[in-house]
Rosetta silent file (secondary structure, phi, psi, omega in degrees, C-alpha in Angstrom):
SEQUENCE: PLPDAAAARDPNVVKIVCDASGRALYFSRSLIPHDRSGGSTSGHGPWLRHIGIYAYRARLLQEFASWPPGNLERLEGLEQLRILERGRVLHVVPALGRYHGVDTPADVAAVEKALLACP
SCORE:     score description
SCORE:     0.000 S_00000001
   1 L     0.000  148.104  175.872    9.690   -3.625  -25.885 S_00000001
   2 L   -84.713  142.066 -173.541   11.942   -1.040  -24.272 S_00000001
   3 L   -71.570  -29.042 -174.803   11.187    2.537  -25.256 S_00000001
   4 L  -161.001  171.929 -177.714   14.733    3.754  -25.845 S_00000001
   5 H   -65.382  -31.743  179.921   18.449    3.046  -25.597 S_00000001
   6 H   -62.651  -45.058  177.438   18.720    4.733  -22.186 S_00000001
   7 H   -65.160  -38.068 -179.797   16.304    2.224  -20.668 S_00000001
   8 H   -66.703  -30.201  179.871   18.065   -0.599  -22.491 S_00000001
   9 H   -82.223  -13.606 -177.848   21.422    0.442  -21.020 S_00000001
  10 L   -68.328  119.026 -179.238   20.068    0.544  -17.454 S_00000001
  11 L   -69.197  -12.426  175.349   21.516   -2.477  -15.568 S_00000001
  12 L   -81.881  -11.217  177.232   18.439   -2.529  -13.321 S_00000001
  13 L  -100.922  118.443 -179.548   16.319   -3.371  -16.382 S_00000001
  14 L   -84.401  129.925  178.907   16.692   -7.009  -17.403 S_00000001
  15 E  -103.062  154.682  179.377   16.746   -7.591  -21.141 S_00000001
  16 E  -133.969  146.161  172.030   15.830  -10.794  -22.962 S_00000001
  17 E  -121.020  132.227 -178.044   16.601  -12.193  -26.393 S_00000001
  18 E  -117.772  159.002  173.453   14.266  -14.850  -27.818 S_00000001
  19 L   -85.497 -179.982 -175.050   14.426  -17.210  -30.755 S_00000001
  20 L   -65.083  -21.084 -179.581   11.890  -17.157  -33.602 S_00000001
  21 L   -99.744   10.035  174.466    9.561  -19.543  -31.763 S_00000001
  22 L    86.967   19.821  175.716    9.433  -17.500  -28.542 S_00000001
  23 E   -96.638  143.230  179.214   11.944  -19.404  -26.432 S_00000001
  24 E   -67.255  130.724  173.104   14.380  -17.504  -24.263 S_00000001
  25 E   -97.745  -40.773 -178.390   17.932  -17.491  -25.590 S_00000001
  26 E  -164.958  152.005  174.219   19.499  -15.244  -22.961 S_00000001
  27 E  -121.726  144.732  178.984   18.773  -12.717  -20.226 S_00000001
  28 E  -156.177  156.334  170.480   21.113   -9.889  -19.296 S_00000001
  29 L   -88.209  -10.897  178.595   21.448   -6.650  -17.417 S_00000001
  30 L   -87.883  170.078  179.172   23.597   -5.464  -20.328 S_00000001
  31 L   -73.002  103.063  175.031   22.416   -4.064  -23.640 S_00000001
  32 L  -131.586  142.342   -8.934   21.400   -7.121  -25.671 S_00000001
  33 L   -68.783  155.211  178.330   21.199   -7.548  -28.526 S_00000001
  34 L   -88.293  124.306  177.779   24.100   -5.249  -29.255 S_00000001
  35 L   -85.595   97.702 -175.247   23.632   -3.198  -32.438 S_00000001
  36 L   -62.737  -28.940 -179.991   27.125   -3.330  -33.855 S_00000001
  37 L   -77.003  -16.621 -179.678   26.310   -0.772  -36.545 S_00000001
  38 L    82.185    1.853 -176.562   25.223    1.742  -33.896 S_00000001
  39 L   -67.528  -30.696 -176.110   21.960    2.446  -35.719 S_00000001
  40 L   -91.754   -5.435 -173.084   19.647    1.607  -32.827 S_00000001
  41 L   -74.786  -13.575 -178.127   21.469    3.474  -30.082 S_00000001
  42 L  -100.889  -10.471 -177.606   19.797    6.801  -30.754 S_00000001
  43 L  -146.943 -149.491  179.459   16.170    5.710  -30.911 S_00000001
  44 L   -67.037  139.019 -179.419   13.911    2.699  -30.587 S_00000001
  45 L  -125.730 -169.054 -178.075   15.747   -0.559  -30.811 S_00000001
  46 L   -88.159   15.170 -170.442   15.088   -4.263  -30.794 S_00000001
  47 L   -79.019  140.861  177.927   15.364   -4.522  -27.012 S_00000001
  48 E  -119.318  131.866  176.537   12.862   -6.449  -24.941 S_00000001
  49 E   -81.685  137.013  173.954   12.315   -5.946  -21.209 S_00000001
  50 L   -93.386  123.991 -177.823   12.034   -9.080  -19.120 S_00000001
  51 L   -89.472  -37.585  172.054    9.205   -8.727  -16.620 S_00000001
  52 L    88.543   42.160  171.462    9.832  -11.941  -14.699 S_00000001
  53 L  -106.736  122.920 -173.369    6.566  -13.707  -14.020 S_00000001
  54 L  -114.979  149.487  170.209    7.156  -17.450  -14.134 S_00000001
  55 L  -132.693  108.774 -179.430    4.958  -20.527  -14.333 S_00000001
  56 L  -111.336  148.162  168.344    6.873  -23.754  -13.695 S_00000001
  57 L   -71.514  150.035 -175.605    5.669  -27.314  -13.479 S_00000001
  58 H   -56.607  -40.334 -178.023    6.189  -28.685   -9.966 S_00000001
  59 H   -62.841  -45.706  179.748    8.796  -31.217  -11.121 S_00000001
  60 H   -65.809  -38.653  179.025   10.975  -28.599  -12.811 S_00000001
  61 H   -62.622  -39.288  176.901   10.655  -26.280   -9.820 S_00000001
  62 H   -65.375  -42.456  177.505   11.859  -29.067   -7.527 S_00000001
  63 H   -62.661  -47.361 -179.267   14.804  -29.762   -9.849 S_00000001
  64 H   -54.181  -45.065 -177.742   15.591  -26.049  -10.102 S_00000001
  65 H   -65.302  -23.680 -179.335   15.716  -25.696   -6.331 S_00000001
  66 H   -87.956  -14.288 -178.037   18.238  -28.550   -6.129 S_00000001
  67 L   -83.251  138.279  172.642   20.654  -27.089   -8.711 S_00000001
  68 L   -73.504  154.258  175.532   23.471  -24.834   -7.566 S_00000001
  69 L   -58.190  140.659  178.333   23.704  -21.456   -9.293 S_00000001
  70 L   -90.301  178.560 -179.052   25.700  -21.651  -12.521 S_00000001
  71 H   -60.652  -44.570 -178.484   28.396  -19.317  -13.808 S_00000001
  72 H   -65.053  -42.280  178.176   26.011  -17.197  -15.887 S_00000001
  73 H   -60.327  -43.368  179.693   23.566  -16.797  -13.001 S_00000001
  74 H   -65.945  -39.827 -179.296   26.376  -15.681  -10.699 S_00000001
  75 H   -67.109  -46.114 -174.816   27.758  -13.220  -13.272 S_00000001
  76 H   -89.003  -21.059 -174.502   24.432  -11.613  -14.214 S_00000001
  77 L    71.071   34.872 -176.780   22.605  -12.050  -10.903 S_00000001
  78 L  -128.457  110.092 -174.297   19.656  -13.587  -12.764 S_00000001
  79 L   -65.056  -25.555 -179.142   18.249  -16.874  -11.471 S_00000001
  80 L   -66.300  -19.703  176.781   16.427  -17.723  -14.706 S_00000001
  81 H   -68.245  -21.243  176.132   19.808  -18.320  -16.338 S_00000001
  82 H   -60.683  -38.154  178.163   20.120  -21.426  -14.143 S_00000001
  83 H   -64.749  -49.544 -177.569   17.352  -22.984  -16.255 S_00000001
  84 H   -65.153  -37.974  179.695   19.045  -22.102  -19.562 S_00000001
  85 H   -63.835  -24.912  178.359   22.447  -23.279  -18.334 S_00000001
  86 L   -89.022    4.828  177.944   20.898  -26.697  -17.697 S_00000001
  87 L    78.395   14.797  178.963   19.633  -26.841  -21.291 S_00000001
  88 L   -87.213  163.227 -176.522   15.999  -26.411  -20.325 S_00000001
  89 L  -104.330  134.788  170.828   13.530  -24.347  -22.309 S_00000001
  90 L  -115.620  115.678  176.034   11.792  -21.187  -21.116 S_00000001
  91 E   -82.928  139.280 -176.572    8.860  -20.177  -23.285 S_00000001
  92 L  -110.763  134.823  177.735    8.267  -16.435  -23.387 S_00000001
  93 L  -113.475  121.620  178.395    4.858  -14.803  -23.587 S_00000001
  94 L   -62.349  138.874  179.293    4.777  -11.185  -24.782 S_00000001
  95 L   -97.710  148.080  176.302    3.199   -8.863  -22.245 S_00000001
  96 L  -108.980  143.157  177.935    0.748   -6.130  -23.062 S_00000001
  97 L   103.043 -172.086 -179.953    0.674   -2.848  -21.228 S_00000001
  98 L  -109.383  142.934 -178.879    3.196   -0.905  -19.193 S_00000001
  99 L  -136.178  150.178  177.166    5.178   -2.340  -16.327 S_00000001
 100 L  -130.125  114.976  177.741    7.574   -0.934  -13.809 S_00000001
 101 L   -67.613  157.954  177.135   10.054   -3.251  -12.139 S_00000001
 102 L  -120.252   87.525 -176.614   10.876   -2.855   -8.470 S_00000001
 103 L  -119.837  -11.732 -177.615   14.622   -3.310   -8.306 S_00000001
 104 L  -139.166  163.154  175.251   15.815   -0.152   -6.552 S_00000001
 105 H   -57.993  -35.462  177.674   14.573    2.192   -3.796 S_00000001
 106 H   -64.209  -35.061  176.922   13.690    4.724   -6.509 S_00000001
 107 H   -64.699  -40.727  178.680   11.503    2.061   -8.171 S_00000001
 108 H   -58.946  -46.835 -179.765    9.639    1.505   -4.903 S_00000001
 109 H   -62.081  -41.871 -179.121    8.885    5.220   -4.670 S_00000001
 110 H   -65.411  -40.679 -179.920    7.729    5.373   -8.304 S_00000001
 111 H   -70.659  -41.307  177.152    5.403    2.388   -7.909 S_00000001
 112 H   -59.903  -41.987  178.869    4.001    3.681   -4.610 S_00000001
 113 H   -62.991  -43.610  179.350    3.287    7.034   -6.276 S_00000001
 114 H   -63.622  -40.241  179.308    1.557    5.293   -9.208 S_00000001
 115 H   -66.847  -37.365  178.620   -0.554    3.181   -6.838 S_00000001
 116 H   -67.618  -25.926  179.770   -1.620    6.224   -4.833 S_00000001
 117 H   -80.544  -11.591 -179.841   -2.750    7.885   -8.066 S_00000001
 118 L   -73.956  142.654  178.576   -5.095    4.964   -8.870 S_00000001
 119 L   -69.719    0.000    0.000   -8.763    5.558   -8.160 S_00000001
């Protein structure tokens, strides 16, 4: 889960929405799901961070590599949308712990600092 609306609004943080059985419905750099009532924008919301560790069967990976990027992938800049656009299923496993993505130069510095602080 994302800690607050500020993190959820950050386009460098990829958000995910899942169905009730843990399958990915959509990934976005935008704030999803959108709380139309505005109730979640000031505190903790329903937002989930996508960490992006994948495990594919070899056959699907070969198919994936042969598919051209779809419209959603090009718009969002997220390759996992290529799978969803083809009607394939991505099962999502909730992660435990804290994670820091490395998507910007500032992220690199933050992760390097955290690693140097490890015993």
